[in-house]
mmCIF file of C-alpha atoms in Angstrom:
data_model
loop_
_atom_site.group_PDB
_atom_site.id
_atom_site.type_symbol
_atom_site.label_atom_id
_atom_site.label_comp_id
_atom_site.label_asym_id
_atom_site.label_seq_id
_atom_site.Cartn_x
_atom_site.Cartn_y
_atom_site.Cartn_z
ATOM 1 C CA UNK A 24 0.278 -0.100 -0.009
ATOM 2 C CA UNK A 25 1.453 3.619 -1.090
ATOM 3 C CA UNK A 26 0.719 7.039 0.925
ATOM 4 C CA UNK A 27 1.598 8.210 -2.711
ATOM 5 C CA UNK A 28 -0.131 10.242 -4.769
ATOM 6 C CA UNK A 29 0.933 9.652 -8.873
ATOM 7 C CA UNK A 30 -1.650 11.891 -9.634
ATOM 8 C CA UNK A 31 -4.062 9.077 -10.559
ATOM 9 C CA UNK A 32 -5.360 7.679 -7.568
ATOM 10 C CA UNK A 33 -4.115 8.044 -3.938
ATOM 11 C CA UNK A 34 -3.523 4.911 -2.720
ATOM 12 C CA UNK A 35 -3.267 4.077 1.224
ATOM 13 C CA UNK A 36 -0.210 3.584 3.733
ATOM 14 C CA UNK A 37 -1.066 1.079 6.413
ATOM 15 C CA UNK A 38 1.042 2.997 9.147
ATOM 16 C CA UNK A 39 -0.553 6.312 8.169
ATOM 17 C CA UNK A 40 -3.785 7.232 9.193
ATOM 18 C CA UNK A 41 -4.789 10.461 7.297
ATOM 19 C CA UNK A 42 -8.509 10.301 8.741
ATOM 20 C CA UNK A 43 -11.316 11.794 6.806
ATOM 21 C CA UNK A 44 -13.690 14.617 7.933
ATOM 22 C CA UNK A 45 -16.016 12.151 10.183
ATOM 23 C CA UNK A 46 -14.738 9.233 10.020
ATOM 24 C CA UNK A 47 -14.295 6.543 12.667
ATOM 25 C CA UNK A 48 -12.777 3.375 12.938
ATOM 26 C CA UNK A 49 -14.921 3.524 16.029
ATOM 27 C CA UNK A 50 -18.534 3.996 14.282
ATOM 28 C CA UNK A 51 -17.892 0.746 11.125
ATOM 29 C CA UNK A 52 -19.551 -1.746 11.299
ATOM 30 C CA UNK A 53 -17.974 -5.574 10.533
ATOM 31 C CA UNK A 54 -19.499 -7.885 8.156
ATOM 32 C CA UNK A 55 -21.544 -10.915 10.206
ATOM 33 C CA UNK A 56 -19.028 -14.395 10.388
ATOM 34 C CA UNK A 57 -20.573 -17.173 8.616
ATOM 35 C CA UNK A 58 -19.345 -20.941 8.705
ATOM 36 C CA UNK A 59 -17.922 -19.965 12.051
ATOM 37 C CA UNK A 60 -17.104 -23.502 13.308
ATOM 38 C CA UNK A 61 -16.603 -24.896 17.125
ATOM 39 C CA UNK A 62 -12.959 -24.438 18.811
ATOM 40 C CA UNK A 63 -10.588 -27.699 18.290
ATOM 41 C CA UNK A 64 -9.256 -29.577 21.005
ATOM 42 C CA UNK A 65 -6.926 -27.819 23.023
ATOM 43 C CA UNK A 66 -3.870 -30.160 21.641
ATOM 44 C CA UNK A 67 -3.970 -28.394 18.164
ATOM 45 C CA UNK A 68 -1.647 -25.652 18.185
ATOM 46 C CA UNK A 69 0.069 -22.992 16.507
ATOM 47 C CA UNK A 70 3.327 -23.676 16.605
ATOM 48 C CA UNK A 71 6.423 -20.964 17.452
ATOM 49 C CA UNK A 72 8.181 -19.704 13.962
ATOM 50 C CA UNK A 73 11.459 -20.198 15.057
ATOM 51 C CA UNK A 74 10.230 -23.932 14.552
ATOM 52 C CA UNK A 75 10.934 -26.267 11.481
ATOM 53 C CA UNK A 76 8.741 -24.451 8.093
ATOM 54 C CA UNK A 77 7.935 -27.389 5.528
ATOM 55 C CA UNK A 78 7.091 -23.842 3.486
ATOM 56 C CA UNK A 79 6.141 -19.917 2.810
ATOM 57 C CA UNK A 80 3.497 -18.176 2.034
ATOM 58 C CA UNK A 81 3.030 -15.281 -0.361
ATOM 59 C CA UNK A 82 1.216 -13.364 -2.576
ATOM 60 C CA UNK A 83 2.585 -10.908 -5.416
ATOM 61 C CA UNK A 84 0.656 -7.869 -5.386
ATOM 62 C CA UNK A 85 -1.261 -6.421 -8.840
ATOM 63 C CA UNK A 86 -4.230 -3.977 -8.038
ATOM 64 C CA UNK A 87 -3.765 -0.357 -9.263
ATOM 65 C CA UNK A 88 -6.653 0.270 -8.138
ATOM 66 C CA UNK A 89 -4.381 -0.636 -3.952
ATOM 67 C CA UNK A 90 -1.530 1.009 -5.663
ATOM 68 C CA UNK A 91 -1.581 2.961 -8.401
ATOM 69 C CA UNK A 92 1.697 4.552 -9.516
ATOM 70 C CA UNK A 93 4.165 2.366 -6.802
ATOM 71 C CA UNK A 94 2.856 -0.728 -7.590
ATOM 72 C CA UNK A 95 5.868 -1.379 -9.391
ATOM 73 C CA UNK A 96 8.739 -0.973 -7.473
ATOM 74 C CA UNK A 97 6.734 -2.811 -4.417
ATOM 75 C CA UNK A 98 6.526 -5.755 -6.948
ATOM 76 C CA UNK A 99 10.723 -4.651 -6.784
ATOM 77 C CA UNK A 100 10.297 -5.219 -3.366
ATOM 78 C CA UNK A 101 8.217 -8.861 -2.814
ATOM 79 C CA UNK A 102 10.653 -10.083 -5.578
ATOM 80 C CA UNK A 103 13.596 -9.220 -3.378
ATOM 81 C CA UNK A 104 12.502 -10.677 -0.477
ATOM 82 C CA UNK A 105 10.552 -14.076 -1.728
ATOM 83 C CA UNK A 106 14.400 -14.705 -4.038
ATOM 84 C CA UNK A 107 15.925 -14.503 -0.673
ATOM 85 C CA UNK A 108 13.271 -16.637 1.556
ATOM 86 C CA UNK A 109 13.781 -18.969 -1.555
ATOM 87 C CA UNK A 110 17.555 -19.858 -0.306
ATOM 88 C CA UNK A 111 16.127 -21.280 2.790
ATOM 89 C CA UNK A 112 13.223 -22.622 2.552
ATOM 90 C CA UNK A 113 10.465 -23.597 -0.767
ATOM 91 C CA UNK A 114 8.017 -20.391 -1.117
ATOM 92 C CA UNK A 115 4.484 -20.882 -3.066
ATOM 93 C CA UNK A 116 4.069 -17.203 -4.254
ATOM 94 C CA UNK A 117 -0.424 -16.960 -4.934
ATOM 95 C CA UNK A 118 -0.573 -14.608 -7.839
ATOM 96 C CA UNK A 119 -4.058 -13.055 -9.306
ATOM 97 C CA UNK A 120 -4.673 -15.052 -12.815
ATOM 98 C CA UNK A 121 -2.433 -16.027 -15.706
ATOM 99 C CA UNK A 122 -0.872 -12.661 -16.307
ATOM 100 C CA UNK A 123 0.045 -11.710 -12.665
ATOM 101 C CA UNK A 124 1.928 -14.513 -12.463
ATOM 102 C CA UNK A 125 3.295 -14.518 -15.572
ATOM 103 C CA UNK A 126 4.911 -11.181 -14.290
ATOM 104 C CA UNK A 127 5.906 -12.902 -10.911
ATOM 105 C CA UNK A 128 7.618 -15.916 -12.507
ATOM 106 C CA UNK A 129 9.945 -13.182 -14.697
ATOM 107 C CA UNK A 130 10.291 -11.422 -11.233
ATOM 108 C CA UNK A 131 10.946 -13.613 -8.501
ATOM 109 C CA UNK A 132 13.156 -16.459 -10.606
ATOM 110 C CA UNK A 133 13.006 -19.751 -10.969
ATOM 111 C CA UNK A 134 13.373 -20.784 -7.208
ATOM 112 C CA UNK A 135 10.233 -19.393 -6.164
ATOM 113 C CA UNK A 136 6.972 -21.072 -7.225
ATOM 114 C CA UNK A 137 3.923 -19.312 -8.338
ATOM 115 C CA UNK A 138 0.235 -20.393 -8.569
ATOM 116 C CA UNK A 139 -2.830 -18.521 -9.477
ATOM 117 C CA UNK A 140 -5.499 -20.584 -8.301
ATOM 118 C CA UNK A 141 -4.947 -18.730 -5.388
ATOM 119 C CA UNK A 142 -6.989 -15.181 -5.973
ATOM 120 C CA UNK A 143 -5.724 -12.066 -4.158
ATOM 121 C CA UNK A 144 -6.351 -9.074 -3.902
ATOM 122 C CA UNK A 145 -3.127 -8.317 -2.023
ATOM 123 C CA UNK A 146 0.282 -8.813 -0.858
ATOM 124 C CA UNK A 147 -0.255 -9.103 2.943
ATOM 125 C CA UNK A 148 -0.037 -12.574 3.275
ATOM 126 C CA UNK A 149 0.431 -12.510 7.139
ATOM 127 C CA UNK A 150 -2.971 -10.742 7.936
ATOM 128 C CA UNK A 151 -5.162 -12.350 4.974
ATOM 129 C CA UNK A 152 -3.538 -16.097 4.825
ATOM 130 C CA UNK A 153 -4.307 -18.501 6.962
ATOM 131 C CA UNK A 154 -2.526 -20.029 10.191
ATOM 132 C CA UNK A 155 -1.940 -22.822 10.064
ATOM 133 C CA UNK A 156 -2.093 -25.599 13.845
ATOM 134 C CA UNK A 157 -0.347 -28.967 14.402
ATOM 135 C CA UNK A 158 -1.306 -31.525 17.029
ATOM 136 C CA UNK A 159 1.632 -33.389 17.537
ATOM 137 C CA UNK A 160 1.005 -36.676 15.850
ATOM 138 C CA UNK A 161 1.319 -35.376 12.276
ATOM 139 C CA UNK A 162 -2.072 -33.354 11.687
ATOM 140 C CA UNK A 163 -2.513 -30.147 10.067
ATOM 141 C CA UNK A 164 -5.411 -27.615 9.240
ATOM 142 C CA UNK A 165 -5.238 -23.904 8.897
ATOM 143 C CA UNK A 166 -7.730 -21.500 11.229
ATOM 144 C CA UNK A 167 -8.656 -18.241 9.982
ATOM 145 C CA UNK A 168 -9.332 -14.252 11.034
ATOM 146 C CA UNK A 169 -12.090 -13.212 8.931
ATOM 147 C CA UNK A 170 -9.507 -10.342 7.262
ATOM 148 C CA UNK A 171 -12.132 -7.246 7.015
ATOM 149 C CA UNK A 172 -8.948 -4.522 5.432
ATOM 150 C CA UNK A 173 -7.961 -3.283 8.726
ATOM 151 C CA UNK A 174 -11.241 -2.727 10.650
ATOM 152 C CA UNK A 175 -12.324 -1.426 6.736
ATOM 153 C CA UNK A 176 -9.690 1.109 7.495
ATOM 154 C CA UNK A 177 -8.522 0.977 4.281
ATOM 155 C CA UNK A 178 -12.012 2.393 3.170
ATOM 156 C CA UNK A 179 -13.083 4.567 5.719
ATOM 157 C CA UNK A 180 -9.747 6.488 5.758
ATOM 158 C CA UNK A 181 -8.738 6.360 2.634
ATOM 159 C CA UNK A 182 -11.415 6.110 0.465
ATOM 160 C CA UNK A 183 -10.084 2.176 -1.074
ATOM 161 C CA UNK A 184 -13.730 0.757 -3.231
ATOM 162 C CA UNK A 185 -14.138 -2.222 0.123
ATOM 163 C CA UNK A 186 -14.642 -4.504 -3.742
ATOM 164 C CA UNK A 187 -10.416 -4.134 -3.802
ATOM 165 C CA UNK A 188 -9.673 -6.530 -0.764
ATOM 166 C CA UNK A 189 -12.601 -9.230 -1.556
ATOM 167 C CA UNK A 190 -10.427 -11.849 -2.811
ATOM 168 C CA UNK A 191 -8.338 -11.211 0.139
ATOM 169 C CA UNK A 192 -11.108 -11.299 2.773
ATOM 170 C CA UNK A 193 -11.553 -15.329 1.243
ATOM 171 C CA UNK A 194 -7.181 -15.710 0.881
ATOM 172 C CA UNK A 195 -7.059 -17.766 4.363
ATOM 173 C CA UNK A 196 -10.498 -20.259 3.476
ATOM 174 C CA UNK A 197 -9.382 -20.413 -0.667
ATOM 175 C CA UNK A 198 -5.246 -21.521 0.390
ATOM 176 C CA UNK A 199 -5.743 -24.007 2.952
ATOM 177 C CA UNK A 200 -8.223 -25.487 -0.018
ATOM 178 C CA UNK A 201 -5.462 -25.418 -1.989
ATOM 179 C CA UNK A 202 -3.456 -27.071 -0.125
ATOM 180 C CA UNK A 203 -6.006 -30.066 1.441
ATOM 181 C CA UNK A 204 -6.258 -29.220 4.850
ATOM 182 C CA UNK A 205 -8.885 -28.470 7.488
ATOM 183 C CA UNK A 206 -10.093 -24.953 7.594
ATOM 184 C CA UNK A 207 -12.096 -23.038 10.472
ATOM 185 C CA UNK A 208 -12.694 -19.831 11.293
ATOM 186 C CA UNK A 209 -12.611 -17.789 14.630
ATOM 187 C CA UNK A 210 -15.536 -16.168 16.132
ATOM 188 C CA UNK A 211 -13.369 -12.801 15.743
ATOM 189 C CA UNK A 212 -12.008 -10.512 13.629
ATOM 190 C CA UNK A 213 -8.171 -9.742 13.311
ATOM 191 C CA UNK A 214 -4.900 -10.140 11.702
ATOM 192 C CA UNK A 215 -2.267 -12.622 11.628
ATOM 193 C CA UNK A 216 0.111 -9.195 12.055
ATOM 194 C CA UNK A 217 -2.077 -8.795 15.546
ATOM 195 C CA UNK A 218 -1.103 -11.650 17.286
ATOM 196 C CA UNK A 219 2.432 -12.862 18.722
ATOM 197 C CA UNK A 220 2.504 -16.466 19.737
ATOM 198 C CA UNK A 221 5.150 -18.553 20.699
ATOM 199 C CA UNK A 222 4.094 -21.912 20.139
ATOM 200 C CA UNK A 223 3.731 -23.056 23.739
ATOM 201 C CA UNK A 224 0.707 -21.470 25.583
ATOM 202 C CA UNK A 225 1.351 -18.320 25.656
ATOM 203 C CA UNK A 226 0.088 -14.347 22.742
ATOM 204 C CA UNK A 227 0.607 -11.495 23.263
ATOM 205 C CA UNK A 228 -1.116 -8.539 21.259
ATOM 206 C CA UNK A 229 -2.421 -5.354 21.779
ATOM 207 C CA UNK A 230 -6.013 -4.158 22.999
ATOM 208 C CA UNK A 231 -5.672 -1.342 20.066
ATOM 209 C CA UNK A 232 -6.251 -4.320 17.688
ATOM 210 C CA UNK A 233 -8.419 -6.849 18.988
ATOM 211 C CA UNK A 234 -10.920 -4.580 21.315
ATOM 212 C CA UNK A 235 -12.401 -2.613 18.904
ATOM 213 C CA UNK A 236 -15.468 -2.615 17.366
ATOM 214 C CA UNK A 237 -13.999 -1.238 13.728
ATOM 215 C CA UNK A 238 -12.865 -5.403 14.060
ATOM 216 C CA UNK A 239 -14.689 -7.302 17.532
ATOM 217 C CA UNK A 240 -18.123 -4.126 18.344
ATOM 218 C CA UNK A 241 -20.207 -6.133 20.653
ATOM 219 C CA UNK A 242 -16.689 -8.516 22.424
ATOM 220 C CA UNK A 243 -15.398 -7.589 25.450
ATOM 221 C CA UNK A 244 -11.844 -8.670 25.894
ATOM 222 C CA UNK A 245 -12.576 -11.264 27.495
ATOM 223 C CA UNK A 246 -14.128 -12.752 25.242
ATOM 224 C CA UNK A 247 -11.571 -11.897 22.230
ATOM 225 C CA UNK A 248 -8.945 -13.141 24.544
ATOM 226 C CA UNK A 249 -10.642 -16.915 25.305
ATOM 227 C CA UNK A 250 -11.653 -16.924 21.483
ATOM 228 C CA UNK A 251 -8.275 -16.986 20.482
ATOM 229 C CA UNK A 252 -6.587 -18.975 22.833
ATOM 230 C CA UNK A 253 -8.410 -21.585 21.599
ATOM 231 C CA UNK A 254 -7.881 -21.492 18.223
ATOM 232 C CA UNK A 255 -3.924 -20.754 18.865
ATOM 233 C CA UNK A 256 -4.316 -24.137 21.302
ATOM 234 C CA UNK A 257 -2.887 -21.651 24.356
ATOM 235 C CA UNK A 258 -4.103 -20.445 27.528
ATOM 236 C CA UNK A 259 -2.807 -17.527 29.145
ATOM 237 C CA UNK A 260 -2.553 -13.746 26.901
ATOM 238 C CA UNK A 261 -0.993 -11.342 27.384
ATOM 239 C CA UNK A 262 -2.589 -8.077 26.463
ATOM 240 C CA UNK A 263 -0.236 -5.264 25.802
ATOM 241 C CA UNK A 264 -0.992 -1.286 25.262
ATOM 242 C CA UNK A 265 -1.572 -0.383 21.526
ATOM 243 C CA UNK A 266 -1.960 3.085 19.702
ATOM 244 C CA UNK A 267 -5.845 3.068 18.228
ATOM 245 C CA UNK A 268 -5.790 5.245 14.929
ATOM 246 C CA UNK A 269 -2.478 6.056 13.889
ATOM 247 C CA UNK A 270 -2.258 3.465 11.312
ATOM 248 C CA UNK A 271 -3.939 1.420 9.575
ATOM 249 C CA UNK A 272 -3.507 -1.394 12.225
ATOM 250 C CA UNK A 273 -4.002 -0.122 14.881
ATOM 251 C CA UNK A 274 -1.009 -0.991 16.069
ATOM 252 C CA UNK A 275 -0.094 -4.526 15.210
ATOM 253 C CA UNK A 276 2.504 -5.496 17.670
ATOM 254 C CA UNK A 277 5.214 -7.864 15.193
ATOM 255 C CA UNK A 278 6.423 -4.092 14.194
ATOM 256 C CA UNK A 279 7.534 -3.734 18.603
ATOM 257 C CA UNK A 280 7.209 -6.711 19.561
ATOM 258 C CA UNK A 281 8.350 -10.268 18.829
ATOM 259 C CA UNK A 282 8.407 -13.930 20.594
ATOM 260 C CA UNK A 283 12.615 -15.605 19.913
ATOM 261 C CA UNK A 284 11.466 -18.533 21.395
ATOM 262 C CA UNK A 285 9.057 -19.427 24.487
ATOM 263 C CA UNK A 286 10.121 -17.304 27.438
ATOM 264 C CA UNK A 287 12.373 -14.655 25.133
ATOM 265 C CA UNK A 288 10.602 -12.174 23.401
ATOM 266 C CA UNK A 289 12.552 -9.171 21.649
ATOM 267 C CA UNK A 290 11.516 -4.967 21.985
ATOM 268 C CA UNK A 291 12.413 -1.975 19.299
ATOM 269 C CA UNK A 292 12.639 1.025 21.106
ATOM 270 C CA UNK A 293 11.846 4.205 18.395
ATOM 271 C CA UNK A 294 14.868 5.511 16.992
ATOM 272 C CA UNK A 295 15.067 9.204 16.950
ATOM 273 C CA UNK A 296 12.980 8.917 13.274
ATOM 274 C CA UNK A 297 9.525 7.605 15.153
ATOM 275 C CA UNK A 298 7.132 10.183 15.839
ATOM 276 C CA UNK A 299 6.296 10.133 20.381
ATOM 277 C CA UNK A 300 3.581 8.447 20.240
ATOM 278 C CA UNK A 301 5.267 5.010 18.717
ATOM 279 C CA UNK A 302 8.167 5.971 21.421
ATOM 280 C CA UNK A 303 5.931 6.031 24.340
ATOM 281 C CA UNK A 304 4.074 2.927 23.581
ATOM 282 C CA UNK A 305 7.042 0.977 22.507
ATOM 283 C CA UNK A 306 8.675 1.794 25.799
ATOM 284 C CA UNK A 307 4.900 0.512 27.589
ATOM 285 C CA UNK A 308 4.933 -2.121 26.415
ATOM 286 C CA UNK A 309 8.467 -3.126 27.406
ATOM 287 C CA UNK A 310 7.271 -1.778 30.694
ATOM 288 C CA UNK A 311 4.626 -4.747 31.188
ATOM 289 C CA UNK A 312 6.905 -7.253 29.244
ATOM 290 C CA UNK A 313 9.625 -7.244 32.260
ATOM 291 C CA UNK A 314 7.346 -7.891 34.523
ATOM 292 C CA UNK A 315 5.148 -10.462 32.859
ATOM 293 C CA UNK A 316 5.401 -13.867 33.348
ATOM 294 C CA UNK A 317 4.207 -16.830 30.520
ATOM 295 C CA UNK A 318 1.697 -19.327 29.977
ATOM 296 C CA UNK A 319 4.054 -22.146 31.965
ATOM 297 C CA UNK A 320 5.205 -19.268 35.215
ATOM 298 C CA UNK A 321 8.756 -17.859 33.415
ATOM 299 C CA UNK A 322 9.465 -14.820 33.730
ATOM 300 C CA UNK A 323 10.466 -13.728 29.976
ATOM 301 C CA UNK A 324 14.135 -12.555 29.145
ATOM 302 C CA UNK A 325 12.976 -9.170 27.279
ATOM 303 C CA UNK A 326 15.639 -7.953 24.955
ATOM 304 C CA UNK A 327 15.491 -4.683 23.184
ATOM 305 C CA UNK A 328 16.840 -3.065 20.502
ATOM 306 C CA UNK A 329 16.876 0.645 19.325
ATOM 307 C CA UNK A 330 15.219 2.095 15.938
ATOM 308 C CA UNK A 331 17.235 3.799 13.078
ATOM 309 C CA UNK A 332 17.646 7.580 14.334
ATOM 310 C CA UNK A 333 18.669 8.169 10.520
ATOM 311 C CA UNK A 334 16.860 7.430 6.984
ATOM 312 C CA UNK A 335 19.572 8.772 4.610
ATOM 313 C CA UNK A 336 17.246 7.537 1.999
ATOM 314 C CA UNK A 337 14.459 8.992 2.796
ATOM 315 C CA UNK A 338 13.223 11.800 2.324
ATOM 316 C CA UNK A 339 12.450 14.459 6.135
ATOM 317 C CA UNK A 340 8.555 15.099 4.147
ATOM 318 C CA UNK A 341 8.182 10.576 5.107
ATOM 319 C CA UNK A 342 10.004 9.991 7.930
ATOM 320 C CA UNK A 343 7.420 9.616 10.582
ATOM 321 C CA UNK A 344 5.185 7.523 8.376
ATOM 322 C CA UNK A 345 7.829 5.407 7.488
ATOM 323 C CA UNK A 346 7.950 1.735 9.097
ATOM 324 C CA UNK A 347 11.713 2.054 10.619
ATOM 325 C CA UNK A 348 11.272 -1.349 12.185
ATOM 326 C CA UNK A 349 13.784 -3.971 11.862
ATOM 327 C CA UNK A 350 11.185 -6.578 14.406
ATOM 328 C CA UNK A 351 9.026 -6.949 11.297
ATOM 329 C CA UNK A 352 11.122 -9.876 10.203
ATOM 330 C CA UNK A 353 10.143 -13.450 9.169
ATOM 331 C CA UNK A 354 12.387 -16.515 10.025
ATOM 332 C CA UNK A 355 13.282 -19.085 8.115
ATOM 333 C CA UNK A 356 14.894 -22.753 8.178
ATOM 334 C CA UNK A 357 18.578 -21.412 7.710
ATOM 335 C CA UNK A 358 18.741 -17.233 8.565
ATOM 336 C CA UNK A 359 16.127 -14.588 10.177
ATOM 337 C CA UNK A 360 15.501 -12.148 7.091
ATOM 338 C CA UNK A 361 15.005 -8.008 8.006
ATOM 339 C CA UNK A 362 15.611 -4.901 7.070
ATOM 340 C CA UNK A 363 17.917 -1.542 6.756
ATOM 341 C CA UNK A 364 17.399 1.456 6.951
ATOM 342 C CA UNK A 365 20.598 2.964 6.336
ATOM 343 C CA UNK A 366 21.899 4.614 9.987
ATOM 344 C CA UNK A 367 25.027 2.261 9.320
ATOM 345 C CA UNK A 368 25.871 2.482 13.883
ATOM 346 C CA UNK A 369 21.644 1.030 14.142
ATOM 347 C CA UNK A 370 21.248 -1.506 10.966
ATOM 348 C CA UNK A 371 24.413 -2.770 12.869
ATOM 349 C CA UNK A 372 23.991 -3.312 15.890
ATOM 350 C CA UNK A 373 20.177 -5.400 15.539
ATOM 351 C CA UNK A 374 21.727 -7.233 12.715
ATOM 352 C CA UNK A 375 23.990 -8.881 15.787
ATOM 353 C CA UNK A 376 21.234 -9.177 18.633
ATOM 354 C CA UNK A 377 18.961 -10.961 16.118
ATOM 355 C CA UNK A 378 21.531 -12.987 15.140
ATOM 356 C CA UNK A 379 22.495 -13.256 18.434
ATOM 357 C CA UNK A 380 18.643 -13.945 20.023
ATOM 358 C CA UNK A 381 17.943 -16.589 17.134
ATOM 359 C CA UNK A 382 21.824 -18.426 17.131
ATOM 360 C CA UNK A 383 21.429 -17.670 12.714
ATOM 361 C CA UNK A 384 22.055 -16.122 10.508
ATOM 362 C CA UNK A 385 20.802 -12.911 9.921
ATOM 363 C CA UNK A 386 20.400 -11.030 5.982
ATOM 364 C CA UNK A 387 19.733 -7.275 5.755
ATOM 365 C CA UNK A 388 17.772 -6.078 2.900
ATOM 366 C CA UNK A 389 16.864 -2.620 1.412
ATOM 367 C CA UNK A 390 12.904 -3.129 1.829
ATOM 368 C CA UNK A 391 12.245 0.874 1.713
ATOM 369 C CA UNK A 392 9.540 0.898 -0.755
ATOM 370 C CA UNK A 393 7.834 -1.503 0.805
ATOM 371 C CA UNK A 394 8.393 -0.355 4.538
ATOM 372 C CA UNK A 395 7.628 2.853 3.462
ATOM 373 C CA UNK A 396 5.377 3.272 0.037
ATOM 374 C CA UNK A 397 3.440 0.292 2.085
ATOM 375 C CA UNK A 398 3.811 0.946 5.513
ATOM 376 C CA UNK A 399 4.192 -3.255 6.277
ATOM 377 C CA UNK A 400 8.097 -5.425 6.046
ATOM 378 C CA UNK A 401 8.832 -8.798 5.644
ATOM 379 C CA UNK A 402 6.648 -10.647 8.208
ATOM 380 C CA UNK A 403 3.924 -8.658 7.686
ATOM 381 C CA UNK A 404 4.051 -9.778 3.832
ATOM 382 C CA UNK A 405 4.836 -13.634 4.721
ATOM 383 C CA UNK A 406 3.365 -17.042 6.323
ATOM 384 C CA UNK A 407 4.677 -19.567 7.290
ATOM 385 C CA UNK A 408 3.761 -23.843 6.905
ATOM 386 C CA UNK A 409 4.804 -25.562 9.635
ATOM 387 C CA UNK A 410 6.615 -28.889 9.372
ATOM 388 C CA UNK A 411 4.303 -31.322 10.864
#
């Protein structure tokens, strides 16, 4: 998504709010959820992202309605990331029809498998795709979180037609069907980027994303928590403060705090280029986590890094809207892939800290178009499928 106006249509940036007069996310209606199935048995769980993967799923952006004149630059970053992930595990790229698939194959190369049988609107697979679960006995299924274009913020704040995301609303179910695994819709609305999970019983999420009438009107925090715990196969939720109305996601957790492994989390404290609201929020999230225990009673080990202080490749007027987060990495079987921003000292410090935490190499890519025009990162556009 993009905040630039190329003279044809202003498209969307997920991280910058350009709310129109009178628009209020809290007043949005959420479509009724059809086909909700009872929660599965507790033996089913979403494993931690650091555990072995079978492959990574991605989606090829091809909508000029959403992206306008920045589309080719976003495609370039998606192709760059896909080719890097494919060095470590299989990547399957969903493209919207034969023409988009042909373009994706040309730009991504032979190491990335491209399919056109799962229609997509955009590239945000973390938010639109299914979350895969395992049962410990070789079983695999998937759950969907009923993606509704970030509480319909894409339409209410930016004028992007709601229909532009119709295909993405069905990606979770369609991708699970393509993969031949059972699928169930959760009884809540949200996105995969809005919840972090350790695979060992504990979740963490920001209230601003979930306890929000643009996604879950009429539901209490306790009701939302119970449903998420049941679907993820977890027993404890750590609720974190968030930020409502400053970005389209309402403060997804995956830009600020991530699980490294059970018992260990990392938090990025804001660098000098981030607006004060995000600095305060990062500090508040850290303060909650340093006093938190997980589902097994462990006091969390909280690691911290700092965001960049300078963005030398980004014009000053666009820096406040830029997602300057190292945290939005994607974990692969043999490496962690994140970004670099041109702040030599902070880039190097982040790379060293993340590599030490995971005990595997870290690759840093220049993904300025995705993080700037799109307002999302490597984690936002990938979804891992675990080994059974």
